[in-house]
Each structure stands twice: as structure tokens, then as C-alpha cells.
Tab-separated table of C-alpha atoms in Angstrom:
chain	number	residue	atom	x	y	z
A	1	MET	CA	102.604	201.014	68.068
A	2	ARG	CA	103.981	200.283	71.526
A	3	GLY	CA	100.799	198.452	72.458
A	4	ALA	CA	101.020	196.279	69.352
A	5	VAL	CA	104.642	195.360	70.125
A	6	GLU	CA	103.794	194.473	73.727
A	7	ALA	CA	100.900	192.315	72.522
A	8	LYS	CA	103.232	190.403	70.191
A	9	LEU	CA	105.704	189.859	73.040
A	10	ARG	CA	102.950	188.536	75.291
A	11	TRP	CA	101.595	186.099	72.674
A	12	PRO	CA	104.209	183.315	73.298
A	13	GLN	CA	103.580	183.591	77.046
A	14	HIS	CA	99.832	183.281	76.537
A	15	CYS	CA	100.339	180.262	74.263
A	16	LEU	CA	102.539	178.573	76.858
A	17	LEU	CA	99.973	179.102	79.612
A	18	LEU	CA	97.256	177.728	77.349
A	19	LEU	CA	99.342	174.660	76.532
A	20	PHE	CA	99.940	173.912	80.190
A	21	PHE	CA	96.230	174.305	80.912
A	22	LEU	CA	95.247	171.961	78.106
A	23	GLN	CA	97.886	169.432	79.095
A	24	GLY	CA	96.351	169.504	82.568
A	25	CYS	CA	93.060	168.377	81.050
A	26	ALA	CA	94.573	164.982	80.289
A	27	ILE	CA	94.038	163.508	83.748
A	28	PRO	CA	93.502	159.936	84.864
A	29	GLU	CA	89.901	158.775	85.169
A	30	THR	CA	90.593	155.452	86.862
A	31	GLN	CA	93.485	154.579	89.154
A	32	LEU	CA	93.448	151.103	90.667
A	33	THR	CA	96.424	149.478	92.360
A	34	HIS	CA	96.064	146.251	94.324
A	35	ILE	CA	98.576	144.239	96.354
A	36	ARG	CA	98.463	140.674	97.656
A	37	VAL	CA	101.044	139.891	100.322
A	38	GLU	CA	101.941	136.223	100.633
A	39	ALA	CA	100.689	134.433	103.749
A	40	GLY	CA	103.194	134.841	106.571
A	41	ALA	CA	105.231	137.418	104.648
A	42	SER	CA	105.918	140.961	105.782
A	43	LEU	CA	107.413	143.912	103.939
A	44	ALA	CA	108.521	145.586	107.150
A	45	GLY	CA	112.144	146.677	107.249
A	46	TYR	CA	112.812	146.839	103.504
A	47	HIS	CA	114.482	150.053	102.348
A	48	VAL	CA	116.417	148.939	99.282
A	49	PHE	CA	115.044	147.822	95.926
A	50	GLU	CA	116.568	146.278	92.856
A	51	VAL	CA	114.291	147.062	89.927
A	52	GLU	CA	114.718	144.709	87.005
A	53	LYS	CA	114.027	146.131	83.561
A	54	VAL	CA	110.302	145.955	82.927
A	55	THR	CA	109.213	143.562	80.203
A	56	ASN	CA	106.784	144.471	77.444
A	57	ASP	CA	104.352	141.554	77.314
A	58	THR	CA	101.736	143.305	75.189
A	59	GLY	CA	102.985	141.715	71.972
A	60	LYS	CA	103.140	145.181	70.407
A	61	THR	CA	105.806	147.733	69.600
A	62	PHE	CA	105.402	151.434	70.261
A	63	SER	CA	106.890	154.762	69.231
A	64	PHE	CA	109.198	154.754	72.276
A	65	ASP	CA	110.854	152.198	74.558
A	66	VAL	CA	108.017	151.544	77.032
A	67	SER	CA	110.133	149.093	79.061
A	68	SER	CA	112.959	151.540	79.765
A	69	PHE	CA	110.537	154.409	80.333
A	70	PHE	CA	108.495	152.499	82.915
A	71	THR	CA	111.621	151.169	84.651
A	72	ASP	CA	112.994	154.701	85.034
A	73	GLU	CA	109.656	156.024	86.265
A	74	LEU	CA	109.283	153.282	88.886
A	75	GLU	CA	112.816	153.819	90.180
A	76	SER	CA	112.218	157.570	90.339
A	77	ALA	CA	108.918	157.099	92.177
A	78	LEU	CA	110.527	154.790	94.758
A	79	ARG	CA	113.392	157.232	95.308
A	80	THR	CA	110.861	160.000	95.842
A	81	LYS	CA	109.293	157.860	98.561
A	82	GLY	CA	112.691	157.724	100.287
A	83	TYR	CA	113.919	154.284	99.176
A	84	GLU	CA	117.312	153.337	97.797
A	85	ILE	CA	117.690	151.766	94.358
A	86	ALA	CA	120.570	149.304	94.107
A	87	GLU	CA	122.479	148.617	90.921
A	88	PRO	CA	121.649	145.282	89.260
A	89	GLY	CA	123.500	142.473	91.006
A	90	LYS	CA	124.680	144.719	93.846
A	91	ALA	CA	121.648	144.756	96.122
A	92	PRO	CA	122.237	143.868	99.802
A	93	ALA	CA	120.678	140.769	101.339
A	94	LYS	CA	117.860	142.773	102.940
A	95	ALA	CA	116.410	144.084	99.688
A	96	LEU	CA	113.394	143.544	97.490
A	97	ARG	CA	113.798	142.641	93.843
A	98	VAL	CA	111.002	144.075	91.710
A	99	THR	CA	110.008	142.376	88.479
A	100	CYS	CA	107.345	144.043	86.342
A	101	SER	CA	105.564	143.301	83.099
A	102	ILE	CA	103.391	145.620	81.027
A	103	VAL	CA	100.522	143.302	80.136
A	104	SER	CA	98.292	145.873	78.451
A	105	TYR	CA	99.064	149.278	77.004
A	106	SER	CA	96.853	151.155	74.558
A	107	PRO	CA	98.031	154.683	73.771
A	108	SER	CA	95.023	156.121	71.961
A	109	THR	CA	97.064	158.822	70.223
A	110	ALA	CA	99.328	156.468	68.255
A	111	GLY	CA	99.387	157.835	64.721
A	112	GLU	CA	96.177	159.830	65.110
A	113	LYS	CA	96.433	163.596	65.177
A	114	ALA	CA	94.276	166.603	64.323
A	115	GLU	CA	96.141	169.896	64.009
A	116	ALA	CA	94.519	172.792	65.846
A	117	THR	CA	93.834	175.642	63.420
A	118	ALA	CA	94.050	178.288	66.136
A	119	LEU	CA	97.481	177.053	67.170
A	120	GLY	CA	98.736	176.208	63.717
A	121	LEU	CA	102.115	177.827	64.445
A	122	VAL	CA	102.737	175.639	67.477
A	123	PRO	CA	104.395	172.240	66.944
A	124	GLY	CA	102.153	169.414	68.063
A	125	GLY	CA	98.382	169.565	67.996
A	126	PHE	CA	95.209	168.267	69.561
A	127	TYR	CA	94.335	164.612	69.976
A	128	PHE	CA	90.757	163.578	70.527
A	129	ARG	CA	90.739	159.795	70.938
A	130	PRO	CA	89.091	158.860	74.227
A	131	GLU	CA	91.522	156.936	76.414
A	132	ASN	CA	95.041	155.829	77.201
A	133	ILE	CA	95.158	152.564	79.168
A	134	ALA	CA	97.975	150.733	80.959
A	135	VAL	CA	97.944	147.575	83.085
A	136	VAL	CA	101.153	146.503	84.812
A	137	LYS	CA	101.835	143.487	87.023
A	138	ALA	CA	104.663	143.369	89.548
A	139	THR	CA	106.211	140.832	91.898
A	140	LEU	CA	108.317	141.595	94.987
A	141	VAL	CA	110.966	138.975	95.757
A	142	ASP	CA	113.247	138.808	98.811
A	143	GLN	CA	116.782	139.262	97.492
A	144	GLN	CA	118.362	136.794	99.939
A	145	THR	CA	115.890	133.928	100.015
A	146	GLY	CA	114.324	134.270	96.570
A	147	LYS	CA	110.914	134.018	98.195
A	148	THR	CA	107.993	135.872	96.624
A	149	MET	CA	106.735	138.412	99.151
A	150	ALA	CA	103.898	140.107	97.268
A	151	ASP	CA	102.176	140.526	93.914
A	152	LEU	CA	100.751	143.789	92.626
A	153	ILE	CA	98.703	145.024	89.706
A	154	SER	CA	98.376	148.646	88.649
A	155	SER	CA	95.646	149.610	86.185
A	156	LYS	CA	95.330	153.149	84.836
A	157	SER	CA	92.780	154.618	82.440
A	158	GLN	CA	93.099	158.206	81.292
A	159	THR	CA	90.800	160.305	79.134
A	160	GLU	CA	92.798	162.442	76.765
A	161	THR	CA	91.814	165.955	75.742
A	162	GLY	CA	95.068	167.869	75.930
A	163	VAL	CA	97.824	169.223	73.759
A	164	ILE	CA	100.439	166.622	72.948
A	165	PRO	CA	104.159	167.240	72.282
A	166	PRO	CA	106.396	167.656	70.389
A	167	ILE	CA	106.265	171.133	71.936
A	168	SER	CA	109.541	172.935	72.513
A	169	ILE	CA	109.676	176.629	73.341
A	170	ASP	CA	113.205	177.967	73.500
A	171	SER	CA	113.512	181.405	75.084
A	172	ALA	CA	116.882	182.782	76.155
A	173	GLY	CA	118.337	179.306	76.215
A	174	HIS	CA	115.466	177.747	78.178
A	175	THR	CA	113.466	174.892	76.730
A	176	VAL	CA	110.034	173.866	77.980
A	177	SER	CA	108.656	170.475	77.020
A	178	LEU	CA	105.483	168.679	78.051
A	179	MET	CA	105.070	164.949	78.565
A	180	SER	CA	102.530	163.349	76.267
A	181	ALA	CA	99.368	161.820	77.687
A	182	GLU	CA	100.352	158.430	76.277
A	183	LYS	CA	103.461	158.481	78.493
A	184	LEU	CA	101.655	160.003	81.456
A	185	VAL	CA	99.431	156.954	81.807
A	186	LEU	CA	102.554	154.801	82.265
A	187	ARG	CA	103.942	157.289	84.775
A	188	TYR	CA	100.697	157.110	86.776
A	189	ALA	CA	100.903	153.312	86.744
A	190	ALA	CA	104.482	153.444	88.071
A	191	TRP	CA	103.558	155.933	90.774
A	192	GLY	CA	100.613	153.733	91.727
A	193	LEU	CA	102.921	150.753	92.264
A	194	ALA	CA	105.427	152.798	94.276
A	195	SER	CA	102.686	154.300	96.450
A	196	LYS	CA	101.112	150.910	97.190
A	197	ILE	CA	104.507	149.396	98.047
A	198	ASP	CA	105.307	152.310	100.337
A	199	GLU	CA	101.896	152.141	101.999
A	200	THR	CA	102.228	148.399	102.633
A	201	ILE	CA	105.741	148.728	104.089
A	202	LYS	CA	104.631	151.477	106.473
A	203	GLN	CA	101.611	149.450	107.592
A	204	SER	CA	103.608	146.257	108.179
């Protein structure tokens, strides 16, 4: 009897580990980020950014606010790199204004879901469509002069084979949630932009 009780107690833990493993299977296949710095321009010395809200130029609507999500992810990625994010309209003269547009975004999971029989008690399920794709363009503008300093493009393609939220496991007041693969591809695109900007500044 004791063994059966212990097995039941371990089942949620085993499910959680399995979910994290499967989520890890949804990894990016292609990560391409390019930058073109204007002739005579240099990004040396910039430490502050003003990130304008990203525009959705795909002509489509999605199940979540892709513009706000990408804006938050880009700001977070730049902060992680050690840069300061100024409030809109309050950036110092020596700052870079970042304008971005999502020109292509194809979340393969939109509206397509196959429940996993083995995990029928777990909210969410498995998604088997092949790819999530995001292409984002960005422009860096000198805050003081208004001069364009550089243009970037970040293209991400991600094969999807993992478990997708909504997954919420509440144990003793703790909630664990996983980010969906369709959002992860946007996060990777934002990180790609931040990494390329950081790399270019350090090489200037």
C-alpha cells in the first residue's frame, strides 16, 4: 500500500519532468541575424536605448498581442546585455532609438491541436505542425541627430515537437508555466537582435 501511495505522489513530478523535456524539443532550427551599419557611422559609446513599440506589419491578427510581447522581450534582452532602457520621450541625447516591425510571423500551432492520450489529464497537448517562423526588421536611430545608424533583420525558424501550454501545475502555492513554441520563436528573434546590437557595439 505504501508503495502505491508513493508512486501516486511521484506521478505529478514525473509528468512535470516529461513536460520540460518535451518543451525542450521545440528548439530553433535556423537563427539568422544580420546588421548593416551606415557608412561613416559607429555604434561605439551607446549604452541607452529607447525601444518604440514594435509594429505588426504582417497584416494578420494573432491569439496574443505580438507587438507588446516582442517589445518586452527586446527590452529584457537588452537589459540582460547590460544596457539601460529609457522611458519613451525621456532618453538622453547619447541614446539609440530602436524601431522594429514584425514583417512575417507564422505560428504553426494556431488553432491546430492534437490531445495526447497518455497525458489526457494534463491541460494542453501535443502539436505536430512543422515550423514556427518569425522575421523582424529593426532600425537604430541616433536620438539627438535623428540619423539612421544601422539596419537589422532577424529571421528565426523553429521546428515544433513539444508540449504547448496552457500548462499550470499548482503545488503548495507554486505555479509552473511553460512558454509556448509560437512565442519562443519571437523571443529568439528578439534575443538575436539584442545580441547582434551588443556584438556590434563592442566591436566598434
